Amino acid sequence: MSIPESELSDEQSRQVADLIREEIARRRMSRQGLAEQAKISLSTLEKALGGRRPFTLATIVRLEQALGVALRKAPSAPPAVPPAENGIAPDSLGSYSRRAVEWIEGTYVTLRPSFGDTEAIYAYRTDIAWDEAASSLLFREAARLDAAFTQFGEVAVPNQSGFIYLVTNRHGQHRLITVSRPTITGEMYGIITTLLAGRGSLLTPIAAPIALLPLRNVPEPNLGRVAPIDPNYALYREHLRKTVEEPFALFMPGVS
């Protein structure tokens, strides 16, 4: 049976285009390559992504098969649990109140080792703020050199562990940052676990120390890839060393 050529609405087409562009950037693939895998013309793909023509159901099915991801939203199901109370985060994030986590809100200079240069430090900005609609803290990154990999997500603050979790969940793919509660001067130290992008579509799990410094503590921050000759390099390196030397996080030796 042939797939009907029904067209998506303009809003649905925009949502699908956003998802496809995100997948192309994440996988570092070309539009030509995607068109060939989906067995559609490059012209059809370009026009749909550019908003010059709507996606058809047949095109969407081919793209979903090529990417291995769902591009159409399923009908909304009734909530399995009652929504969180106003001003209280869901139980899955620690059931914290906004007042209890106000001291975490703010803008941070985020530091981790550079994955591409062993001598450099990678620095970018992370904003943590309360979101009324989500009734929880959310975080969003900014000023990253690799803008296509900018992350955002939820912030969990459970009482039991005493740690804070910045969780990204994009179509089931997770990235996790686990950091300590802020020190008296506001810094948070811990571990990032993510995927290292290699050649083509190769991805490799990787973990590294990470530090979040309140922006007010770094009057003139360097962002991007910070080399030993750059201002603030010594300060950044000291904070990353503190993560392991205090220790706020442990890295077990590998199997010899």
mmCIF file of C-alpha atoms in Angstrom:
data_model
loop_
_atom_site.group_PDB
_atom_site.id
_atom_site.type_symbol
_atom_site.label_atom_id
_atom_site.label_comp_id
_atom_site.label_asym_id
_atom_site.label_seq_id
_atom_site.Cartn_x
_atom_site.Cartn_y
_atom_site.Cartn_z
ATOM 1 C CA MET A 1 0.000 0.000 0.000
ATOM 2 C CA SER A 2 1.393 3.392 -0.957
ATOM 3 C CA ILE A 3 1.836 6.123 1.680
ATOM 4 C CA PRO A 4 -0.632 9.004 1.268
ATOM 5 C CA GLU A 5 0.901 12.294 0.171
ATOM 6 C CA SER A 6 -0.936 14.324 2.840
ATOM 7 C CA GLU A 7 0.892 17.509 3.815
ATOM 8 C CA LEU A 8 1.743 18.729 7.308
ATOM 9 C CA SER A 9 0.614 22.134 8.491
ATOM 10 C CA ASP A 10 3.094 25.012 8.432
ATOM 11 C CA GLU A 11 3.608 24.724 12.206
ATOM 12 C CA GLN A 12 4.126 20.943 12.038
ATOM 13 C CA SER A 13 6.579 21.393 9.154
ATOM 14 C CA ARG A 14 8.573 23.955 11.163
ATOM 15 C CA GLN A 15 8.776 21.571 14.130
ATOM 16 C CA VAL A 16 9.940 18.696 11.903
ATOM 17 C CA ALA A 17 12.507 20.954 10.187
ATOM 18 C CA ASP A 18 13.939 21.971 13.574
ATOM 19 C CA LEU A 19 14.305 18.307 14.601
ATOM 20 C CA ILE A 20 15.993 17.377 11.311
ATOM 21 C CA ARG A 21 18.466 20.274 11.514
ATOM 22 C CA GLU A 22 19.292 19.243 15.088
ATOM 23 C CA GLU A 23 19.918 15.628 14.045
ATOM 24 C CA ILE A 24 22.081 16.738 11.085
ATOM 25 C CA ALA A 25 24.211 18.946 13.384
ATOM 26 C CA ARG A 26 24.482 16.305 16.111
ATOM 27 C CA ARG A 27 25.563 13.609 13.669
ATOM 28 C CA ARG A 28 27.729 15.969 11.592
ATOM 29 C CA MET A 29 26.180 14.686 8.386
ATOM 30 C CA SER A 30 25.433 16.588 5.195
ATOM 31 C CA ARG A 31 21.993 17.307 3.798
ATOM 32 C CA GLN A 32 23.061 15.503 0.622
ATOM 33 C CA GLY A 33 23.939 12.426 2.676
ATOM 34 C CA LEU A 34 20.590 12.483 4.461
ATOM 35 C CA ALA A 35 18.697 12.900 1.186
ATOM 36 C CA GLU A 36 20.503 9.893 -0.293
ATOM 37 C CA GLN A 37 19.800 7.724 2.772
ATOM 38 C CA ALA A 38 16.129 8.744 2.762
ATOM 39 C CA LYS A 39 15.914 8.237 -1.025
ATOM 40 C CA ILE A 40 14.490 11.678 -1.660
ATOM 41 C CA SER A 41 15.858 14.480 -3.801
ATOM 42 C CA LEU A 42 18.147 17.073 -2.230
ATOM 43 C CA SER A 43 15.882 19.758 -3.714
ATOM 44 C CA THR A 44 12.849 18.350 -1.854
ATOM 45 C CA LEU A 45 14.767 18.297 1.425
ATOM 46 C CA GLU A 46 16.186 21.810 0.975
ATOM 47 C CA LYS A 47 12.795 23.320 0.138
ATOM 48 C CA ALA A 48 11.111 21.650 3.115
ATOM 49 C CA LEU A 49 13.869 22.680 5.561
ATOM 50 C CA GLY A 50 13.771 26.220 4.185
ATOM 51 C CA GLY A 51 10.003 26.485 4.640
ATOM 52 C CA ARG A 52 9.366 26.850 0.891
ATOM 53 C CA ARG A 53 7.153 23.749 0.811
ATOM 54 C CA PRO A 54 5.493 21.643 3.526
ATOM 55 C CA PHE A 55 6.656 18.144 4.413
ATOM 56 C CA THR A 56 4.479 15.314 3.141
ATOM 57 C CA LEU A 57 3.766 12.191 5.159
ATOM 58 C CA ALA A 58 5.683 10.091 2.621
ATOM 59 C CA THR A 59 8.784 12.291 2.983
ATOM 60 C CA ILE A 60 8.553 12.203 6.779
ATOM 61 C CA VAL A 61 8.385 8.389 6.828
ATOM 62 C CA ARG A 62 11.494 8.127 4.620
ATOM 63 C CA LEU A 63 13.398 10.623 6.799
ATOM 64 C CA GLU A 64 12.385 8.810 9.998
ATOM 65 C CA GLN A 65 13.658 5.532 8.556
ATOM 66 C CA ALA A 66 16.954 7.136 7.514
ATOM 67 C CA LEU A 67 17.542 8.890 10.871
ATOM 68 C CA GLY A 68 16.070 6.211 13.119
ATOM 69 C CA VAL A 69 14.130 8.791 15.130
ATOM 70 C CA ALA A 70 10.471 9.828 15.309
ATOM 71 C CA LEU A 71 9.847 13.232 13.733
ATOM 72 C CA ARG A 72 6.095 13.348 14.387
ATOM 73 C CA LYS A 73 4.752 14.024 17.843
ATOM 74 C CA ALA A 74 2.503 11.330 19.254
ATOM 75 C CA PRO A 75 -0.928 12.427 20.531
ATOM 76 C CA SER A 76 -0.751 13.792 24.030
ATOM 77 C CA ALA A 77 -1.622 11.227 26.681
ATOM 78 C CA PRO A 78 -3.214 12.053 30.028
ATOM 79 C CA PRO A 79 -0.616 12.666 32.737
ATOM 80 C CA ALA A 80 0.246 9.526 34.660
ATOM 81 C CA VAL A 81 0.685 11.516 37.872
ATOM 82 C CA PRO A 82 -0.837 14.755 39.083
ATOM 83 C CA PRO A 83 1.108 17.883 38.002
ATOM 84 C CA ALA A 84 3.557 19.323 40.470
ATOM 85 C CA GLU A 85 2.243 21.831 42.949
ATOM 86 C CA ASN A 86 2.925 25.439 42.091
ATOM 87 C CA GLY A 87 6.381 26.344 43.373
ATOM 88 C CA ILE A 88 7.337 22.701 44.103
ATOM 89 C CA ALA A 89 9.459 20.637 41.731
ATOM 90 C CA PRO A 90 8.293 17.141 40.684
ATOM 91 C CA ASP A 91 9.340 14.205 42.850
ATOM 92 C CA SER A 92 11.600 12.989 40.014
ATOM 93 C CA LEU A 93 13.723 16.145 40.504
ATOM 94 C CA GLY A 94 13.742 16.124 44.319
ATOM 95 C CA SER A 95 10.462 17.832 45.338
ATOM 96 C CA TYR A 96 12.295 21.057 46.167
ATOM 97 C CA SER A 97 10.620 24.419 46.597
ATOM 98 C CA ARG A 98 11.761 27.489 44.730
ATOM 99 C CA ARG A 99 12.743 29.197 47.971
ATOM 100 C CA ALA A 100 14.966 26.235 48.868
ATOM 101 C CA VAL A 101 16.999 26.534 45.654
ATOM 102 C CA GLU A 102 17.078 30.290 45.019
ATOM 103 C CA TRP A 103 20.740 30.349 46.010
ATOM 104 C CA ILE A 104 21.571 28.079 43.054
ATOM 105 C CA GLU A 105 19.984 30.386 40.470
ATOM 106 C CA GLY A 106 22.404 32.509 38.478
ATOM 107 C CA THR A 107 24.924 32.625 35.646
ATOM 108 C CA TYR A 108 28.038 30.459 35.826
ATOM 109 C CA VAL A 109 31.318 30.165 33.945
ATOM 110 C CA THR A 110 31.504 26.435 33.226
ATOM 111 C CA LEU A 111 34.924 24.782 32.941
ATOM 112 C CA ARG A 112 36.035 21.362 31.745
ATOM 113 C CA PRO A 113 39.148 20.027 30.002
ATOM 114 C CA SER A 114 39.174 20.559 26.248
ATOM 115 C CA PHE A 115 38.500 17.260 24.488
ATOM 116 C CA GLY A 116 40.473 18.380 21.444
ATOM 117 C CA ASP A 117 43.570 19.906 23.121
ATOM 118 C CA THR A 118 45.013 18.308 26.257
ATOM 119 C CA GLU A 119 46.671 21.577 27.308
ATOM 120 C CA ALA A 120 43.566 23.739 26.946
ATOM 121 C CA ILE A 121 40.454 24.334 29.054
ATOM 122 C CA TYR A 122 37.010 24.635 27.509
ATOM 123 C CA ALA A 123 34.874 27.417 29.014
ATOM 124 C CA TYR A 124 31.296 28.485 28.347
ATOM 125 C CA ARG A 125 28.306 29.998 30.148
ATOM 126 C CA THR A 126 25.530 28.162 31.988
ATOM 127 C CA ASP A 127 22.365 29.900 33.183
ATOM 128 C CA ILE A 128 20.271 28.271 35.928
ATOM 129 C CA ALA A 129 16.841 29.758 36.608
ATOM 130 C CA TRP A 130 13.402 28.805 37.910
ATOM 131 C CA ASP A 131 10.793 28.065 35.244
ATOM 132 C CA GLU A 132 7.197 28.621 36.311
ATOM 133 C CA ALA A 133 5.709 26.345 33.653
ATOM 134 C CA ALA A 134 7.993 23.429 34.575
ATOM 135 C CA SER A 135 7.834 24.280 38.301
ATOM 136 C CA SER A 136 11.542 23.508 38.612
ATOM 137 C CA LEU A 137 14.994 24.832 37.935
ATOM 138 C CA LEU A 138 16.121 24.620 34.314
ATOM 139 C CA PHE A 139 19.593 25.189 32.889
ATOM 140 C CA ARG A 140 20.703 26.421 29.484
ATOM 141 C CA GLU A 141 24.210 26.728 28.062
ATOM 142 C CA ALA A 142 25.463 29.621 25.937
ATOM 143 C CA ALA A 143 28.610 31.027 24.324
ATOM 144 C CA ARG A 144 29.887 27.591 23.247
ATOM 145 C CA LEU A 145 32.327 27.329 20.358
ATOM 146 C CA ASP A 146 30.452 24.223 19.179
ATOM 147 C CA ALA A 147 27.067 25.945 19.229
ATOM 148 C CA ALA A 148 25.349 22.946 17.604
ATOM 149 C CA PHE A 149 26.015 20.947 20.788
ATOM 150 C CA THR A 150 24.621 23.544 23.202
ATOM 151 C CA GLN A 151 22.693 21.744 25.955
ATOM 152 C CA PHE A 152 19.665 22.569 28.106
ATOM 153 C CA GLY A 153 17.555 20.593 30.531
ATOM 154 C CA GLU A 154 16.315 20.046 34.072
ATOM 155 C CA VAL A 155 18.049 20.490 37.421
ATOM 156 C CA ALA A 156 17.512 17.829 40.113
ATOM 157 C CA VAL A 157 18.299 18.681 43.745
ATOM 158 C CA PRO A 158 17.533 15.628 45.917
ATOM 159 C CA ASN A 159 18.023 15.876 49.669
ATOM 160 C CA GLN A 160 19.422 12.367 50.037
ATOM 161 C CA SER A 161 22.718 12.640 48.119
ATOM 162 C CA GLY A 162 23.553 16.294 48.691
ATOM 163 C CA PHE A 163 24.486 16.687 45.017
ATOM 164 C CA ILE A 164 22.969 18.621 42.118
ATOM 165 C CA TYR A 165 22.252 17.025 38.750
ATOM 166 C CA LEU A 166 22.020 18.914 35.436
ATOM 167 C CA VAL A 167 20.219 16.465 33.169
ATOM 168 C CA THR A 168 19.887 16.645 29.388
ATOM 169 C CA ASN A 169 17.482 14.178 27.769
ATOM 170 C CA ARG A 170 17.149 14.660 24.011
ATOM 171 C CA HIS A 171 15.088 11.878 22.401
ATOM 172 C CA GLY A 172 16.398 9.418 24.993
ATOM 173 C CA GLN A 173 20.047 10.454 24.660
ATOM 174 C CA HIS A 174 21.317 11.644 28.033
ATOM 175 C CA ARG A 175 24.121 13.887 29.210
ATOM 176 C CA LEU A 176 24.656 14.228 32.951
ATOM 177 C CA ILE A 177 26.552 16.727 35.074
ATOM 178 C CA THR A 178 26.817 15.826 38.781
ATOM 179 C CA VAL A 179 28.145 18.623 40.997
ATOM 180 C CA SER A 180 28.427 19.423 44.692
ATOM 181 C CA ARG A 181 26.214 21.914 46.455
ATOM 182 C CA PRO A 182 27.697 25.427 46.102
ATOM 183 C CA THR A 183 30.623 26.262 48.369
ATOM 184 C CA ILE A 184 30.487 29.359 50.581
ATOM 185 C CA THR A 185 31.715 31.401 47.582
ATOM 186 C CA GLY A 186 29.261 29.760 45.198
ATOM 187 C CA GLU A 187 31.397 27.347 43.145
ATOM 188 C CA MET A 188 30.149 23.844 42.268
ATOM 189 C CA TYR A 189 32.501 20.969 41.401
ATOM 190 C CA GLY A 190 31.919 17.504 39.982
ATOM 191 C CA ILE A 191 31.859 15.272 36.902
ATOM 192 C CA ILE A 192 30.419 15.545 33.400
ATOM 193 C CA THR A 193 29.546 12.355 31.507
ATOM 194 C CA THR A 194 28.809 12.861 27.837
ATOM 195 C CA LEU A 195 29.653 11.625 24.330
ATOM 196 C CA LEU A 196 32.786 12.613 22.436
ATOM 197 C CA ALA A 197 32.149 13.238 18.745
ATOM 198 C CA GLY A 198 34.755 11.609 16.525
ATOM 199 C CA ARG A 199 35.047 11.137 12.787
ATOM 200 C CA GLY A 200 31.792 10.869 10.902
ATOM 201 C CA SER A 201 29.030 9.625 13.187
ATOM 202 C CA LEU A 202 31.405 7.984 15.706
ATOM 203 C CA LEU A 203 30.512 8.804 19.316
ATOM 204 C CA THR A 204 32.471 7.646 22.378
ATOM 205 C CA PRO A 205 31.414 7.918 26.050
ATOM 206 C CA ILE A 206 33.701 10.253 28.007
ATOM 207 C CA ALA A 207 33.867 11.633 31.565
ATOM 208 C CA ALA A 208 35.817 14.633 32.878
ATOM 209 C CA PRO A 209 36.012 16.988 35.862
ATOM 210 C CA ILE A 210 33.839 20.071 35.666
ATOM 211 C CA ALA A 211 33.528 23.290 37.665
ATOM 212 C CA LEU A 212 30.822 25.953 37.671
ATOM 213 C CA LEU A 213 32.017 29.363 38.883
ATOM 214 C CA PRO A 214 29.554 32.190 39.597
ATOM 215 C CA LEU A 215 30.049 34.852 36.948
ATOM 216 C CA ARG A 216 30.516 37.476 39.681
ATOM 217 C CA ASN A 217 33.680 35.622 40.776
ATOM 218 C CA VAL A 218 35.296 36.024 37.338
ATOM 219 C CA PRO A 219 35.087 39.742 36.424
ATOM 220 C CA GLU A 220 36.527 39.317 32.903
ATOM 221 C CA PRO A 221 35.958 35.681 31.933
ATOM 222 C CA ASN A 222 37.595 34.014 28.941
ATOM 223 C CA LEU A 223 35.170 31.773 27.057
ATOM 224 C CA GLY A 224 35.864 29.205 24.373
ATOM 225 C CA ARG A 225 39.093 27.200 24.214
ATOM 226 C CA VAL A 226 41.414 28.784 26.800
ATOM 227 C CA ALA A 227 45.135 28.122 26.246
ATOM 228 C CA PRO A 228 47.966 28.407 28.816
ATOM 229 C CA ILE A 229 48.918 31.857 27.458
ATOM 230 C CA ASP A 230 45.404 33.264 27.935
ATOM 231 C CA PRO A 231 44.225 35.336 30.922
ATOM 232 C CA ASN A 232 42.389 33.334 33.586
ATOM 233 C CA TYR A 233 44.006 30.055 32.459
ATOM 234 C CA ALA A 234 45.809 29.615 35.803
ATOM 235 C CA LEU A 235 42.597 30.382 37.713
ATOM 236 C CA TYR A 236 40.560 27.948 35.615
ATOM 237 C CA ARG A 237 43.157 25.211 35.953
ATOM 238 C CA GLU A 238 43.255 25.644 39.729
ATOM 239 C CA HIS A 239 39.497 25.151 39.941
ATOM 240 C CA LEU A 240 39.604 22.006 37.797
ATOM 241 C CA ARG A 241 42.431 20.630 39.924
ATOM 242 C CA LYS A 242 40.380 21.366 43.039
ATOM 243 C CA THR A 243 37.636 19.120 41.684
ATOM 244 C CA VAL A 244 39.954 16.116 41.937
ATOM 245 C CA GLU A 245 42.309 17.163 44.735
ATOM 246 C CA GLU A 246 39.728 18.137 47.387
ATOM 247 C CA PRO A 247 38.272 15.697 46.203
ATOM 248 C CA PHE A 248 34.788 16.601 44.993
ATOM 249 C CA ALA A 249 34.970 13.733 42.472
ATOM 250 C CA LEU A 250 36.997 10.539 42.053
ATOM 251 C CA PHE A 251 38.344 9.042 38.847
ATOM 252 C CA MET A 252 39.251 5.358 39.180
ATOM 253 C CA PRO A 253 42.409 4.143 37.378
ATOM 254 C CA GLY A 254 41.854 2.062 34.280
ATOM 255 C CA VAL A 255 42.499 -1.685 34.006
ATOM 256 C CA SER A 256 46.155 -2.323 33.159
#
